[in-house]
C-alpha positions as CSV (number, residue, x, y, z in Angstrom):
1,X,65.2,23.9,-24.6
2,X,69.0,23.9,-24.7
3,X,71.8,23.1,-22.4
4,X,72.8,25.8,-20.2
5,X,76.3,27.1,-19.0
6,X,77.5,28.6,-15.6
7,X,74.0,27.6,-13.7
8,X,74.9,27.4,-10.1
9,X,71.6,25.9,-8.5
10,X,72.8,27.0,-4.7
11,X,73.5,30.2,-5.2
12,X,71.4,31.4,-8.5
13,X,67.8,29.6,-6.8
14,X,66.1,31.0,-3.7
15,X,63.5,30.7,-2.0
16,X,61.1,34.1,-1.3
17,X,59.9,32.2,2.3
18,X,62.3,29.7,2.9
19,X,60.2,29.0,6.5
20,X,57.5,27.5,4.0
21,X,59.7,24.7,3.0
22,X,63.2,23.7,0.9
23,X,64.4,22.5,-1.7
24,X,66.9,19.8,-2.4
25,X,69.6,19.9,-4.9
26,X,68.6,20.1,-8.5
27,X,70.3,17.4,-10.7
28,X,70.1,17.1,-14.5
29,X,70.0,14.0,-16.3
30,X,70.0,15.1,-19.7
31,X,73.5,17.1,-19.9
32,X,72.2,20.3,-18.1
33,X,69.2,20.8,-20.4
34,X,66.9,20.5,-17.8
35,X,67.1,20.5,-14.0
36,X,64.9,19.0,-11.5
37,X,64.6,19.5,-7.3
38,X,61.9,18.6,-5.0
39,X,60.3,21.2,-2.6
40,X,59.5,19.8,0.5
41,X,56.8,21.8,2.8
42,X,58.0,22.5,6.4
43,X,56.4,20.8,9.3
44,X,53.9,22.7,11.1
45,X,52.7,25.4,8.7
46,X,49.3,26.5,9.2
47,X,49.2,29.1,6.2
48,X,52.5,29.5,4.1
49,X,53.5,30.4,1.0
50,X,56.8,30.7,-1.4
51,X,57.7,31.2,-4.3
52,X,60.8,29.6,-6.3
53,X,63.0,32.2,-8.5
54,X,65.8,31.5,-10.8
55,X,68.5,34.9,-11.2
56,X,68.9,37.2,-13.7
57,X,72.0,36.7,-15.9
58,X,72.5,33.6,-14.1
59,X,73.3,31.4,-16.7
60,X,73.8,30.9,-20.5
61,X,73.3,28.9,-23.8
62,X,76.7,27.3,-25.4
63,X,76.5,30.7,-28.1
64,X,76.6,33.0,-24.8
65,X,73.0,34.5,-24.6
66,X,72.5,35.6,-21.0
67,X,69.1,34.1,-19.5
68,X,66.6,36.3,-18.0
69,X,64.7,35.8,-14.5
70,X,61.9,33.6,-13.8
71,X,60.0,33.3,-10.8
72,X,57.5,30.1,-10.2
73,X,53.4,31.1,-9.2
74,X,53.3,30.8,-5.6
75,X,53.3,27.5,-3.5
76,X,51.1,27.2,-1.0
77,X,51.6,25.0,2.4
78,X,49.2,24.4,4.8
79,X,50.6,21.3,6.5
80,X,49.7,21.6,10.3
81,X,46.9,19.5,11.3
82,X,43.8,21.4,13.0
83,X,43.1,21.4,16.9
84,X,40.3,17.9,17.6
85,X,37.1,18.9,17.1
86,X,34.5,19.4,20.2
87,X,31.4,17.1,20.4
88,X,28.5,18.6,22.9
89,X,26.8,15.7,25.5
90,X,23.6,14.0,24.2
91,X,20.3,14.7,26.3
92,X,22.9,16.1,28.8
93,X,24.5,13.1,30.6
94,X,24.7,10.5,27.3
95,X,22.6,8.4,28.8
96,X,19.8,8.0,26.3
97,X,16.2,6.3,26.8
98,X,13.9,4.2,24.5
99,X,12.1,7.5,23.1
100,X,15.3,9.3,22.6
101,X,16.7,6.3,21.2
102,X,14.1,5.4,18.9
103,X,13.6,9.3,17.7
104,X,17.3,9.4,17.1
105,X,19.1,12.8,17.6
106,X,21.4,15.4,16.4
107,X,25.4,15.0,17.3
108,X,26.5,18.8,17.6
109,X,30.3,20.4,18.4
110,X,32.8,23.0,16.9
111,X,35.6,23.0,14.7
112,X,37.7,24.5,11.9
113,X,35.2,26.4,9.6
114,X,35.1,23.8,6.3
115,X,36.7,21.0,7.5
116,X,35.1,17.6,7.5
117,X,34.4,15.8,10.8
118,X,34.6,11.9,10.8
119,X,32.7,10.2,13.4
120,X,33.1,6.0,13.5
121,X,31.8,4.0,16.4
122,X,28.0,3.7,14.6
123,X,26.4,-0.1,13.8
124,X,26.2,1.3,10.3
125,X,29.7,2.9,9.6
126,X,31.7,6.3,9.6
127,X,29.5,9.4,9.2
128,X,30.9,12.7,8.3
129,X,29.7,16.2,8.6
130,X,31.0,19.6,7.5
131,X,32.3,22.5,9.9
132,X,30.2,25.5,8.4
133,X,31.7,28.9,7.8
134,X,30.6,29.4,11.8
135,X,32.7,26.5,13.0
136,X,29.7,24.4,14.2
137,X,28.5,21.3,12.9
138,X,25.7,18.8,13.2
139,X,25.0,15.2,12.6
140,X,22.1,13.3,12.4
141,X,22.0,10.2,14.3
142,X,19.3,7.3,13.7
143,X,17.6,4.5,16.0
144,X,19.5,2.0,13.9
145,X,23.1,3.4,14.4
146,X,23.4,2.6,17.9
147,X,22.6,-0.3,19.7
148,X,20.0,-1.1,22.3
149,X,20.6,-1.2,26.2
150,X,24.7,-0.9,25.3
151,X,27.3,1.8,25.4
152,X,28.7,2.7,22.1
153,X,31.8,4.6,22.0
154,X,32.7,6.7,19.2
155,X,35.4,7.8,17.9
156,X,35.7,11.9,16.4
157,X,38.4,13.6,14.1
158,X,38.4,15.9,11.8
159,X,40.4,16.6,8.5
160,X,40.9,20.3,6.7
161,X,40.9,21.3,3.3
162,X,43.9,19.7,2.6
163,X,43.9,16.0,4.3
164,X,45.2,17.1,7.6
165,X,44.1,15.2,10.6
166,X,43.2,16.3,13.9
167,X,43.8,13.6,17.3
168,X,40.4,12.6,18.2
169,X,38.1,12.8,20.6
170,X,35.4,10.2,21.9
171,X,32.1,10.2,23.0
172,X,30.9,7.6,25.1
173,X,27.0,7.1,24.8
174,X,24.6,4.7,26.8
175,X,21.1,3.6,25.5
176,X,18.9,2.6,28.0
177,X,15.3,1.1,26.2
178,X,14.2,-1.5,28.7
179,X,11.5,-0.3,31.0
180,X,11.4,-1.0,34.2
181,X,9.0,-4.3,35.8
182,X,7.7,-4.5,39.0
183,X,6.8,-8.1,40.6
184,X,3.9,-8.4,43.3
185,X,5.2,-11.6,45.4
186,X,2.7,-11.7,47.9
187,X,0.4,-9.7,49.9
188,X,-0.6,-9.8,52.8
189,X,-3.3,-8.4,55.4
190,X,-3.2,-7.2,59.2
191,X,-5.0,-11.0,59.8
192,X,-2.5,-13.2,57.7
193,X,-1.4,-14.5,53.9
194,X,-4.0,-14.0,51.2
């Protein structure tokens, strides 16, 4: 590497999608041997791409060899966060009794194929589950994760390839494991008390 003359960073740099992102202005702190810039991703990009290329004959050593083109690989950007995931209702109404408690069940909804659903709101912690190829996904939920005769409201997301976050959802489920008791008080005949 040597210092270069006549390198004019605004003009001699572009951008091949500048929608995909920017870049700010390049600086050098060794005397113009080598020059730096960050690239910062737009907002909102679901599926972007750029590449960074430097001009032909744009700039020079001190003997006055002209430099020849370079163009970067491309830069992806994927920084828009997917839609919240959808959760289906548990034995219909959420309202779940002591067999379906104690069997446990299957969570099921939709969402972005390969992205990875969160779900916290459990006695035992976050779960996660993976959005097949489909966009489904399942969860398997046991006796000990919720609690018994209370409502436990969780708490869904769900995060792409990348580490973008969806809102979330909730789910508000109700376990119901106490049967019912009847009490006999008294009974009585068509003569009087027993």
């Amino acid at each position: 590497s040597e210092k270069v003359v006549g390198f004019e960073p605004s003009t001699d740099i572009t951008l091949s999608d500048s929608s995909a992102g920017s870049l700010s202005s390049f600086t050098s702190a060794d005397g113009g041997v080598t020059w730096i810039a960050e690239f910062t991703p737009a907002a909102g990009v679901a599926s972007g791409s750029t590449t960074i290329s430097l001009a032909n004959g744009s700039y020079t050593d001190l003997a006055g060899n002209v430099g020849a083109a370079i163009t970067s690989g491309a830069i992806t950007v994927d920084t828009k966060a997917p839609e919240a995931p959808t959760v289906a209702a548990v034995s219909t109404d959420n309202l779940l009794n002591k067999a379906e408690h104690d069997a446990g069940f299957t969570l099921t909804g939709t969402g972005e194929a390969n992205a990875t659903v969160k779900v916290s709101g459990f006695l035992t912690g976050v779960k996660t589950a993976t959005v097949n190829g489909e966009g489904a996904w399942t969860l398997e939920v046991a006796k000990g994760d919720l609690a018994a005769d209370a409502a436990t409201m969780l708490s869904i997301t769900q995060s792409d390839a990348v580490g973008n976050k969806s809102d979330a959802v909730s789910l508000k489920l109700t376990t119901d494991v106490t049967a019912p008791t009847a009490v006999l008080s008294s009974v009585t005949d068509n003569v009087g008390s027993v």
